[in-house]
PDB file of N, CA and C in Angstrom:
ATOM      1  N   MET A   1      52.712  38.601 126.375  1.00 91.00           N
ATOM      2  CA  MET A   1      52.366  38.672 127.771  1.00 91.00           C
ATOM      3  C   MET A   1      53.663  38.505 128.597  1.00 91.00           C
ATOM      4  N   LYS A   2      53.637  39.105 129.762  1.00 92.00           N
ATOM      5  CA  LYS A   2      54.794  39.067 130.688  1.00 92.00           C
ATOM      6  C   LYS A   2      54.327  38.509 132.012  1.00 92.00           C
ATOM      7  N   THR A   3      55.033  37.499 132.517  1.00 95.00           N
ATOM      8  CA  THR A   3      54.722  36.896 133.813  1.00 95.00           C
ATOM      9  C   THR A   3      55.671  37.461 134.857  1.00 95.00           C
ATOM     10  N   VAL A   4      55.117  37.924 135.958  1.00 93.00           N
ATOM     11  CA  VAL A   4      55.908  38.545 137.025  1.00 93.00           C
ATOM     12  C   VAL A   4      55.512  37.879 138.338  1.00 93.00           C
ATOM     13  N   THR A   5      56.524  37.514 139.132  1.00 95.00           N
ATOM     14  CA  THR A   5      56.287  36.949 140.462  1.00 95.00           C
ATOM     15  C   THR A   5      56.839  37.917 141.496  1.00 95.00           C
ATOM     16  N   LEU A   6      55.961  38.414 142.358  1.00 95.00           N
ATOM     17  CA  LEU A   6      56.344  39.376 143.353  1.00 95.00           C
ATOM     18  C   LEU A   6      56.411  38.718 144.747  1.00 95.00           C
ATOM     19  N   GLN A   7      57.383  39.146 145.531  1.00 95.00           N
ATOM     20  CA  GLN A   7      57.408  38.801 146.962  1.00 95.00           C
ATOM     21  C   GLN A   7      56.770  39.971 147.684  1.00 95.00           C
ATOM     22  N   ILE A   8      55.786  39.688 148.533  1.00 96.00           N
ATOM     23  CA  ILE A   8      55.016  40.728 149.179  1.00 96.00           C
ATOM     24  C   ILE A   8      55.160  40.592 150.699  1.00 96.00           C
ATOM     25  N   GLU A   9      55.572  41.668 151.363  1.00 95.00           N
ATOM     26  CA  GLU A   9      55.688  41.689 152.806  1.00 95.00           C
ATOM     27  C   GLU A   9      54.466  42.277 153.458  1.00 95.00           C
ATOM     28  N   GLY A  10      54.103  41.726 154.618  1.00 95.00           N
ATOM     29  CA  GLY A  10      53.036  42.335 155.426  1.00 95.00           C
ATOM     30  C   GLY A  10      51.748  41.601 155.403  1.00 95.00           C
ATOM     31  N   MET A  11      51.522  40.623 154.506  1.00 94.00           N
ATOM     32  CA  MET A  11      50.291  39.859 154.497  1.00 94.00           C
ATOM     33  C   MET A  11      50.255  38.955 155.709  1.00 94.00           C
ATOM     34  N   ARG A  12      49.129  39.009 156.448  1.00 94.00           N
ATOM     35  CA  ARG A  12      49.014  38.220 157.676  1.00 94.00           C
ATOM     36  C   ARG A  12      47.943  37.155 157.620  1.00 94.00           C
ATOM     37  N   CYS A  13      47.152  37.117 156.537  1.00 95.00           N
ATOM     38  CA  CYS A  13      46.075  36.149 156.453  1.00 95.00           C
ATOM     39  C   CYS A  13      45.600  35.995 155.016  1.00 95.00           C
ATOM     40  N   ASN A  14      44.694  35.064 154.792  1.00 94.00           N
ATOM     41  CA  ASN A  14      44.159  34.876 153.431  1.00 94.00           C
ATOM     42  C   ASN A  14      43.350  36.101 153.020  1.00 94.00           C
ATOM     43  N   GLY A  15      42.765  36.815 153.970  1.00 94.00           N
ATOM     44  CA  GLY A  15      42.030  38.022 153.627  1.00 94.00           C
ATOM     45  C   GLY A  15      42.927  39.080 153.032  1.00 94.00           C
ATOM     46  N   CYS A  16      44.125  39.178 153.574  1.00 95.00           N
ATOM     47  CA  CYS A  16      45.095  40.098 153.017  1.00 95.00           C
ATOM     48  C   CYS A  16      45.435  39.742 151.580  1.00 95.00           C
ATOM     49  N   ALA A  17      45.619  38.445 151.345  1.00 96.00           N
ATOM     50  CA  ALA A  17      45.951  37.988 150.012  1.00 96.00           C
ATOM     51  C   ALA A  17      44.835  38.245 149.047  1.00 96.00           C
ATOM     52  N   LEU A  18      43.597  38.088 149.470  1.00 95.00           N
ATOM     53  CA  LEU A  18      42.450  38.367 148.612  1.00 95.00           C
ATOM     54  C   LEU A  18      42.358  39.862 148.329  1.00 95.00           C
ATOM     55  N   GLY A  19      42.693  40.727 149.290  1.00 95.00           N
ATOM     56  CA  GLY A  19      42.695  42.132 149.056  1.00 95.00           C
ATOM     57  C   GLY A  19      43.722  42.558 148.005  1.00 95.00           C
ATOM     58  N   VAL A  20      44.919  41.970 148.149  1.00 96.00           N
ATOM     59  CA  VAL A  20      45.967  42.283 147.165  1.00 96.00           C
ATOM     60  C   VAL A  20      45.568  41.792 145.766  1.00 96.00           C
ATOM     61  N   GLN A  21      45.005  40.601 145.723  1.00 96.00           N
ATOM     62  CA  GLN A  21      44.549  40.056 144.456  1.00 96.00           C
ATOM     63  C   GLN A  21      43.510  40.945 143.814  1.00 96.00           C
ATOM     64  N   GLY A  22      42.548  41.390 144.589  1.00 95.00           N
ATOM     65  CA  GLY A  22      41.491  42.269 144.048  1.00 95.00           C
ATOM     66  C   GLY A  22      42.052  43.601 143.548  1.00 95.00           C
ATOM     67  N   ALA A  23      42.992  44.168 144.302  1.00 96.00           N
ATOM     68  CA  ALA A  23      43.581  45.447 143.864  1.00 96.00           C
ATOM     69  C   ALA A  23      44.349  45.295 142.569  1.00 96.00           C
ATOM     70  N   LEU A  24      45.103  44.219 142.447  1.00 96.00           N
ATOM     71  CA  LEU A  24      45.896  43.986 141.246  1.00 96.00           C
ATOM     72  C   LEU A  24      45.026  43.712 140.038  1.00 96.00           C
ATOM     73  N   LYS A  25      43.906  42.996 140.272  1.00 95.00           N
ATOM     74  CA  LYS A  25      42.989  42.654 139.162  1.00 95.00           C
ATOM     75  C   LYS A  25      42.372  43.928 138.535  1.00 95.00           C
ATOM     76  N   LYS A  26      42.300  44.969 139.314  1.00 95.00           N
ATOM     77  CA  LYS A  26      41.715  46.246 138.794  1.00 95.00           C
ATOM     78  C   LYS A  26      42.622  46.976 137.840  1.00 95.00           C
ATOM     79  N   LEU A  27      43.901  46.626 137.815  1.00 95.00           N
ATOM     80  CA  LEU A  27      44.846  47.277 136.927  1.00 95.00           C
ATOM     81  C   LEU A  27      44.626  46.806 135.475  1.00 95.00           C
ATOM     82  N   ASN A  28      44.533  47.707 134.549  1.00 93.00           N
ATOM     83  CA  ASN A  28      44.311  47.330 133.140  1.00 93.00           C
ATOM     84  C   ASN A  28      45.419  46.473 132.576  1.00 93.00           C
ATOM     85  N   GLN A  29      46.625  46.628 133.044  1.00 95.00           N
ATOM     86  CA  GLN A  29      47.763  45.864 132.503  1.00 95.00           C
ATOM     87  C   GLN A  29      47.733  44.403 133.003  1.00 95.00           C
ATOM     88  N   VAL A  30      47.017  44.121 134.061  1.00 96.00           N
ATOM     89  CA  VAL A  30      47.046  42.771 134.634  1.00 96.00           C
ATOM     90  C   VAL A  30      45.913  41.939 134.007  1.00 96.00           C
ATOM     91  N   LYS A  31      46.306  40.845 133.402  1.00 96.00           N
ATOM     92  CA  LYS A  31      45.342  39.939 132.719  1.00 96.00           C
ATOM     93  C   LYS A  31      44.891  38.828 133.655  1.00 96.00           C
ATOM     94  N   SER A  32      45.778  38.391 134.538  1.00 96.00           N
ATOM     95  CA  SER A  32      45.423  37.408 135.574  1.00 96.00           C
ATOM     96  C   SER A  32      46.373  37.552 136.739  1.00 96.00           C
ATOM     97  N   VAL A  33      45.918  37.153 137.937  1.00 96.00           N
ATOM     98  CA  VAL A  33      46.745  37.270 139.115  1.00 96.00           C
ATOM     99  C   VAL A  33      46.333  36.147 140.074  1.00 96.00           C
ATOM    100  N   LYS A  34      47.344  35.600 140.720  1.00 96.00           N
ATOM    101  CA  LYS A  34      47.139  34.588 141.765  1.00 96.00           C
ATOM    102  C   LYS A  34      48.047  34.962 142.931  1.00 96.00           C
ATOM    103  N   VAL A  35      47.427  35.185 144.102  1.00 96.00           N
ATOM    104  CA  VAL A  35      48.191  35.567 145.295  1.00 96.00           C
ATOM    105  C   VAL A  35      48.175  34.434 146.273  1.00 96.00           C
ATOM    106  N   SER A  36      49.348  34.099 146.833  1.00 96.00           N
ATOM    107  CA  SER A  36      49.481  33.015 147.805  1.00 96.00           C
ATOM    108  C   SER A  36      49.888  33.593 149.149  1.00 96.00           C
ATOM    109  N   PHE A  37      48.995  33.478 150.131  1.00 96.00           N
ATOM    110  CA  PHE A  37      49.370  33.944 151.478  1.00 96.00           C
ATOM    111  C   PHE A  37      50.510  33.124 152.089  1.00 96.00           C
ATOM    112  N   PRO A  38      50.456  31.778 152.044  1.00 96.00           N
ATOM    113  CA  PRO A  38      51.544  31.002 152.630  1.00 96.00           C
ATOM    114  C   PRO A  38      52.922  31.311 152.038  1.00 96.00           C
ATOM    115  N   ASP A  39      52.941  31.540 150.748  1.00 95.00           N
ATOM    116  CA  ASP A  39      54.258  31.813 150.049  1.00 95.00           C
ATOM    117  C   ASP A  39      54.584  33.284 150.031  1.00 95.00           C
ATOM    118  N   LYS A  40      53.623  34.144 150.362  1.00 96.00           N
ATOM    119  CA  LYS A  40      53.807  35.608 150.369  1.00 96.00           C
ATOM    120  C   LYS A  40      54.194  36.102 148.970  1.00 96.00           C
ATOM    121  N   THR A  41      53.517  35.529 147.951  1.00 96.00           N
ATOM    122  CA  THR A  41      53.804  35.877 146.566  1.00 96.00           C
ATOM    123  C   THR A  41      52.535  36.220 145.819  1.00 96.00           C
ATOM    124  N   ALA A  42      52.773  36.950 144.728  1.00 96.00           N
ATOM    125  CA  ALA A  42      51.701  37.252 143.777  1.00 96.00           C
ATOM    126  C   ALA A  42      52.288  36.966 142.378  1.00 96.00           C
ATOM    127  N   GLU A  43      51.584  36.125 141.622  1.00 96.00           N
ATOM    128  CA  GLU A  43      52.018  35.839 140.276  1.00 96.00           C
ATOM    129  C   GLU A  43      51.043  36.520 139.301  1.00 96.00           C
ATOM    130  N   LEU A  44      51.584  37.422 138.482  1.00 96.00           N
ATOM    131  CA  LEU A  44      50.763  38.201 137.552  1.00 96.00           C
ATOM    132  C   LEU A  44      51.145  37.886 136.135  1.00 96.00           C
ATOM    133  N   VAL A  45      50.124  37.870 135.291  1.00 96.00           N
ATOM    134  CA  VAL A  45      50.338  37.887 133.858  1.00 96.00           C
ATOM    135  C   VAL A  45      49.866  39.197 133.367  1.00 96.00           C
ATOM    136  N   CYS A  46      50.822  39.978 132.781  1.00 95.00           N
ATOM    137  CA  CYS A  46      50.549  41.345 132.381  1.00 95.00           C
ATOM    138  C   CYS A  46      50.675  41.523 130.873  1.00 95.00           C
ATOM    139  N   ASP A  47      49.974  42.536 130.374  1.00 92.00           N
ATOM    140  CA  ASP A  47      50.117  42.972 128.962  1.00 92.00           C
ATOM    141  C   ASP A  47      51.523  43.600 128.899  1.00 92.00           C
ATOM    142  N   GLU A  48      52.392  42.990 128.136  1.00 89.00           N
ATOM    143  CA  GLU A  48      53.777  43.491 128.060  1.00 89.00           C
ATOM    144  C   GLU A  48      53.880  44.905 127.577  1.00 89.00           C
ATOM    145  N   ASP A  49      53.002  45.332 126.658  1.00 89.00           N
ATOM    146  CA  ASP A  49      53.051  46.667 126.115  1.00 89.00           C
ATOM    147  C   ASP A  49      52.603  47.702 127.138  1.00 89.00           C
ATOM    148  N   ALA A  50      51.812  47.315 128.115  1.00 91.00           N
ATOM    149  CA  ALA A  50      51.281  48.251 129.084  1.00 91.00           C
ATOM    150  C   ALA A  50      51.934  48.074 130.447  1.00 91.00           C
ATOM    151  N   TYR A  51      52.937  47.243 130.569  1.00 92.00           N
ATOM    152  CA  TYR A  51      53.567  46.915 131.840  1.00 92.00           C
ATOM    153  C   TYR A  51      54.095  48.147 132.524  1.00 92.00           C
ATOM    154  N   ASP A  52      53.598  48.383 133.768  1.00 93.00           N
ATOM    155  CA  ASP A  52      53.998  49.551 134.538  1.00 93.00           C
ATOM    156  C   ASP A  52      54.262  49.094 135.991  1.00 93.00           C
ATOM    157  N   PRO A  53      55.513  48.792 136.297  1.00 93.00           N
ATOM    158  CA  PRO A  53      55.787  48.276 137.665  1.00 93.00           C
ATOM    159  C   PRO A  53      55.452  49.287 138.757  1.00 93.00           C
ATOM    160  N   LYS A  54      55.500  50.547 138.497  1.00 94.00           N
ATOM    161  CA  LYS A  54      55.219  51.537 139.521  1.00 94.00           C
ATOM    162  C   LYS A  54      53.716  51.482 139.901  1.00 94.00           C
ATOM    163  N   ALA A  55      52.850  51.245 138.912  1.00 95.00           N
ATOM    164  CA  ALA A  55      51.431  51.130 139.176  1.00 95.00           C
ATOM    165  C   ALA A  55      51.112  49.855 140.014  1.00 95.00           C
ATOM    166  N   ILE A  56      51.845  48.793 139.717  1.00 95.00           N
ATOM    167  CA  ILE A  56      51.662  47.542 140.479  1.00 95.00           C
ATOM    168  C   ILE A  56      52.093  47.775 141.916  1.00 95.00           C
ATOM    169  N   GLU A  57      53.239  48.376 142.094  1.00 95.00           N
ATOM    170  CA  GLU A  57      53.761  48.653 143.432  1.00 95.00           C
ATOM    171  C   GLU A  57      52.834  49.569 144.214  1.00 95.00           C
ATOM    172  N   ALA A  58      52.301  50.594 143.539  1.00 96.00           N
ATOM    173  CA  ALA A  58      51.409  51.543 144.203  1.00 96.00           C
ATOM    174  C   ALA A  58      50.124  50.829 144.672  1.00 96.00           C
ATOM    175  N   ALA A  59      49.599  49.917 143.846  1.00 96.00           N
ATOM    176  CA  ALA A  59      48.391  49.188 144.219  1.00 96.00           C
ATOM    177  C   ALA A  59      48.635  48.375 145.462  1.00 96.00           C
ATOM    178  N   VAL A  60      49.780  47.722 145.588  1.00 96.00           N
ATOM    179  CA  VAL A  60      50.099  46.900 146.754  1.00 96.00           C
ATOM    180  C   VAL A  60      50.344  47.794 147.973  1.00 96.00           C
ATOM    181  N   GLN A  61      51.082  48.875 147.788  1.00 96.00           N
ATOM    182  CA  GLN A  61      51.365  49.778 148.893  1.00 96.00           C
ATOM    183  C   GLN A  61      50.111  50.491 149.402  1.00 96.00           C
ATOM    184  N   GLY A  62      49.152  50.721 148.494  1.00 95.00           N
ATOM    185  CA  GLY A  62      47.926  51.356 148.857  1.00 95.00           C
ATOM    186  C   GLY A  62      47.118  50.539 149.869  1.00 95.00           C
ATOM    187  N   LEU A  63      47.434  49.264 149.966  1.00 95.00           N
ATOM    188  CA  LEU A  63      46.770  48.377 150.937  1.00 95.00           C
ATOM    189  C   LEU A  63      47.612  48.225 152.217  1.00 95.00           C
ATOM    190  N   GLY A  64      48.769  48.847 152.248  1.00 96.00           N
ATOM    191  CA  GLY A  64      49.635  48.813 153.444  1.00 96.00           C
ATOM    192  C   GLY A  64      50.661  47.687 153.403  1.00 96.00           C
ATOM    193  N   PHE A  65      50.859  47.073 152.221  1.00 96.00           N
ATOM    194  CA  PHE A  65      51.866  46.029 152.065  1.00 96.00           C
ATOM    195  C   PHE A  65      53.035  46.574 151.258  1.00 96.00           C
ATOM    196  N   ARG A  66      54.128  45.753 151.164  1.00 94.00           N
ATOM    197  CA  ARG A  66      55.288  46.194 150.427  1.00 94.00           C
ATOM    198  C   ARG A  66      55.773  45.133 149.488  1.00 94.00           C
ATOM    199  N   VAL A  67      56.077  45.561 148.247  1.00 95.00           N
ATOM    200  CA  VAL A  67      56.678  44.628 147.293  1.00 95.00           C
ATOM    201  C   VAL A  67      58.121  44.507 147.637  1.00 95.00           C
ATOM    202  N   LYS A  68      58.529  43.327 148.058  1.00 91.00           N
ATOM    203  CA  LYS A  68      59.906  43.110 148.481  1.00 91.00           C
ATOM    204  C   LYS A  68      60.832  42.895 147.274  1.00 91.00           C
ATOM    205  N   SER A  69      60.334  42.156 146.270  1.00 81.00           N
ATOM    206  CA  SER A  69      61.135  41.903 145.062  1.00 81.00           C
ATOM    207  C   SER A  69      60.216  41.384 143.948  1.00 81.00           C
ATOM    208  N   GLY A  70      60.734  41.443 142.722  1.00 73.00           N
ATOM    209  CA  GLY A  70      60.050  40.905 141.593  1.00 73.00           C
ATOM    210  C   GLY A  70      59.679  41.855 140.468  1.00 73.00           C
ATOM    211  N   LEU A  71      59.695  43.175 140.750  1.00 68.00           N
ATOM    212  CA  LEU A  71      59.275  44.093 139.715  1.00 68.00           C
ATOM    213  C   LEU A  71      60.367  44.330 138.693  1.00 68.00           C
TER     214      LEU A  71
END
């Protein structure tokens, strides 16, 4: 397993964080995810063999947010 911590720009509330968390949970490579609105972070545990940072970034961008760092 691979643990990744992302800095996410654009989240303005806990609802934003829940949306990001839900989108990331839908990815097959993501085994668990915890998103923190106050910290503007997402901590993911991913299947190392299936790790695809572009898919993670696309899921976040699809909600109108931006991955600032961590991929």
